[in-house]
Coordinates of C-alpha atoms in Angstrom, one line a residue:
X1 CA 122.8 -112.1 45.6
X2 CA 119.1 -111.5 46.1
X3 CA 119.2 -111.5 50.0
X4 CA 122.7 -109.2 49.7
X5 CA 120.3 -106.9 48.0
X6 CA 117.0 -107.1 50.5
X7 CA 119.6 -106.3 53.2
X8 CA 121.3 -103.7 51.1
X9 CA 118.0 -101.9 50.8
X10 CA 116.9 -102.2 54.3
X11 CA 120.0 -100.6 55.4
X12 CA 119.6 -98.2 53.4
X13 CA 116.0 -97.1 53.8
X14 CA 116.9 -97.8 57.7
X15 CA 119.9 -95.2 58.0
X16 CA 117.3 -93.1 56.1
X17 CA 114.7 -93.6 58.6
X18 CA 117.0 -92.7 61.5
X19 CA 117.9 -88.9 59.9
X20 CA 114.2 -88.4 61.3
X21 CA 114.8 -89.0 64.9
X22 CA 117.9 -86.8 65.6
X23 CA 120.2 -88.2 68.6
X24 CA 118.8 -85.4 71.1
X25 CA 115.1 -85.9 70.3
X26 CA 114.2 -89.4 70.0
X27 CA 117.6 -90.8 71.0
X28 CA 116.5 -94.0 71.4
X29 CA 114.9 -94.6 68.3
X30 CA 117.6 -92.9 66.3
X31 CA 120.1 -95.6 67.8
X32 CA 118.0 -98.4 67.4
X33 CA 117.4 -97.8 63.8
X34 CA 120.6 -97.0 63.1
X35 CA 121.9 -100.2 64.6
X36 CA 119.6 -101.6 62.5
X37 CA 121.2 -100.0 59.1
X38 CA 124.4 -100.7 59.9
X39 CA 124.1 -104.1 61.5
X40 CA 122.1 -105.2 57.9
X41 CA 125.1 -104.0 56.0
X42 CA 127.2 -107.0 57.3
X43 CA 125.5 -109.7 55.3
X44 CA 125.8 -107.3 52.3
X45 CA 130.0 -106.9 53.1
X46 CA 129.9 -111.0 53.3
X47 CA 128.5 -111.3 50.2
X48 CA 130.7 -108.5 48.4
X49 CA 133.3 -110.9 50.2
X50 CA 132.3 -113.6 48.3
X51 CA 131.9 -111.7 44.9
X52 CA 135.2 -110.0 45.2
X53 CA 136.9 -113.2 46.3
X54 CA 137.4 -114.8 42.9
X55 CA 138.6 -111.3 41.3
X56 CA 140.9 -110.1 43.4
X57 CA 141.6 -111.5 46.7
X58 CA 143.7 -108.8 48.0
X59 CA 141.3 -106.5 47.5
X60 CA 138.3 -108.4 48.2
X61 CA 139.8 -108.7 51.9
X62 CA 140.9 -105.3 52.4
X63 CA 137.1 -104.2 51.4
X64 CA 135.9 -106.5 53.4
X65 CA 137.8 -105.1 56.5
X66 CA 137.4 -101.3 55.5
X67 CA 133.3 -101.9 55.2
X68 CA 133.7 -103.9 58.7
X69 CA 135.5 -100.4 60.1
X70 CA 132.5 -98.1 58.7
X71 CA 130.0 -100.5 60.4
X72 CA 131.6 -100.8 63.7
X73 CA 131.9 -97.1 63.7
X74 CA 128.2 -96.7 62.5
X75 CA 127.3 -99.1 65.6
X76 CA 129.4 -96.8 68.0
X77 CA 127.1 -94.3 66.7
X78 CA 130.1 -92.1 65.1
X79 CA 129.6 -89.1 63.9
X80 CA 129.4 -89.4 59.8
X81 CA 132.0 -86.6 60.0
X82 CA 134.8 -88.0 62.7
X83 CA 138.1 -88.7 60.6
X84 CA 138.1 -92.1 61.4
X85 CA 134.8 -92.9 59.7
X86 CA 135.8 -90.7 57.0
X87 CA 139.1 -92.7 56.2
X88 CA 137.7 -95.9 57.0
X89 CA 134.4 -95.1 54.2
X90 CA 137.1 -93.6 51.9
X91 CA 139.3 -96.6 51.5
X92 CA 136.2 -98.9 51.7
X93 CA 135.1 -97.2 48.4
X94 CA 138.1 -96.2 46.9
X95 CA 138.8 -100.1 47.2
X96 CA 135.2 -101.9 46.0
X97 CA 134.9 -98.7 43.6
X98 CA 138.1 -99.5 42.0
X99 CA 137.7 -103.4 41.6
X100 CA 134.0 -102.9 39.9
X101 CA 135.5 -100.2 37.5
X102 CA 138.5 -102.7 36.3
X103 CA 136.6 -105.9 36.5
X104 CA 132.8 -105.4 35.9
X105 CA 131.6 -107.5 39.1
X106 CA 129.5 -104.8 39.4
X107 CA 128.9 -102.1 36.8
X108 CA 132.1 -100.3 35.9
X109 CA 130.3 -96.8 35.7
X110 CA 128.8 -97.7 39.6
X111 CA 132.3 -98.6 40.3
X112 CA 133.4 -94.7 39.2
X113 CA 131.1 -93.3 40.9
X114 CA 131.8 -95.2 43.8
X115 CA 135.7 -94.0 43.7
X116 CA 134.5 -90.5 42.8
X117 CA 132.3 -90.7 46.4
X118 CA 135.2 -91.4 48.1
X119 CA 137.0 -88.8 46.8
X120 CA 134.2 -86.6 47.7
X121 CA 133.0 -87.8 50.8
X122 CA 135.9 -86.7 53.0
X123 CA 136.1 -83.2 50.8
X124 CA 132.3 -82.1 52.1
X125 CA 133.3 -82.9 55.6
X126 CA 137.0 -81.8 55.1
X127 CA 135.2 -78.0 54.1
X128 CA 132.8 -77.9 56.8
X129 CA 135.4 -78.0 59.2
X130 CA 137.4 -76.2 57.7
X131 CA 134.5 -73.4 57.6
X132 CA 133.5 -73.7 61.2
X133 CA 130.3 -75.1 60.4
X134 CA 129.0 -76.7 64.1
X135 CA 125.8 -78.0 63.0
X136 CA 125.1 -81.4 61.6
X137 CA 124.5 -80.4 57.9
X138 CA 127.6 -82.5 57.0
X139 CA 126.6 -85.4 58.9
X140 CA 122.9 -85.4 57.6
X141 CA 124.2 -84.8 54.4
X142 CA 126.8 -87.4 54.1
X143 CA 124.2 -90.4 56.2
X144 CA 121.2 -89.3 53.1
X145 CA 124.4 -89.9 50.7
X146 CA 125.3 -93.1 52.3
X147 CA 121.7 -94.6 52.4
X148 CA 121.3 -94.2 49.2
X149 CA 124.3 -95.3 47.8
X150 CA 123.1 -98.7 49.7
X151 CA 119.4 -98.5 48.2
X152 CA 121.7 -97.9 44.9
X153 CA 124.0 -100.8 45.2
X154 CA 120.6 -103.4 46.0
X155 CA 119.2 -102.6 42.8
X156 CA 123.0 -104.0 41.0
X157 CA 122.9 -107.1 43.3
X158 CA 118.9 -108.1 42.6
X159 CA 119.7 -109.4 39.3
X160 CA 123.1 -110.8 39.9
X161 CA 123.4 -114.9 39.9
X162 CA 125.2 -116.0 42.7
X163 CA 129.2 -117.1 42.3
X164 CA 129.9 -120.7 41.9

């Protein structure tokens, strides 16, 4: 689970990096480095996969295709704010959130938090469209979220042996 981790961080600290090229500055660096974030979350999802498998495979599958969704999205360049990443990042937390919180494969209180940020996720976007808001205060807001929550979830998969 150490390499699940090194990628979870670089994703991370790259979907961080590319908040500081906005799209209409530096567009090319933005998109590169955030094709770099999300591309490096794949190996993580494969090895949540793999983690997930031998607790619940139902669940294990449908979190594998829901973090697939976000990444595809991510790699499309999506606005953190469009519905469809919103539904896709909901489920994919509400589902991996849920399975750490009954289980333990990863720390149940990381696994509420997790369910709680899916909850909320959607609600912060939900009320900036609701009030009008065109800027991209959402989107910056919800990307810092995100990056951390990977930076986050590295540190629970360092010391994690691997699953026979």
């Amino acid at each position: 689970m150490k390499k699940a981790a090194v990628w979870s961080a670089l994703a991370g600290l790259a979907l961080f990096a590319a908040t500081e090229f906005a799209p209409g500055f530096y567009g090319t660096w933005y998109f590169v480095v955030n094709a770099v974030g999300f591309g490096l979350i794949l190996p993580v999802l494969a090895s949540l996969h793999v983690l997930h498998l031998p607790v619940r495979q139902s669940g294990a599958v449908l979190g594998t295709i829901a973090g697939t969704c976000v990444v595809i999205a991510g790699l499309g360049g999506a606005p953190e704010t469009l519905p469809a990443v919103l539904v896709a990042r909901a489920v994919w937390w509400w589902t991996i959130g849920k399975m750490w919180a009954e289980t333990g494969v990863l720390p149940r209180p990381f696994g509420w938090v997790t369910m709680l940020l899916a909850i909320l996720f959607p609600a912060v976007a939900g009320i900036a469209a609701f009030e009008g808001r065109s800027d991209a205060s959402p989107d910056l807001a919800l990307r810092l979220l995100f990056a951390a929550w990977l930076v986050i979830l590295a540190a629970f998969l360092w010391p994690r042996r691997p699953v026979a």
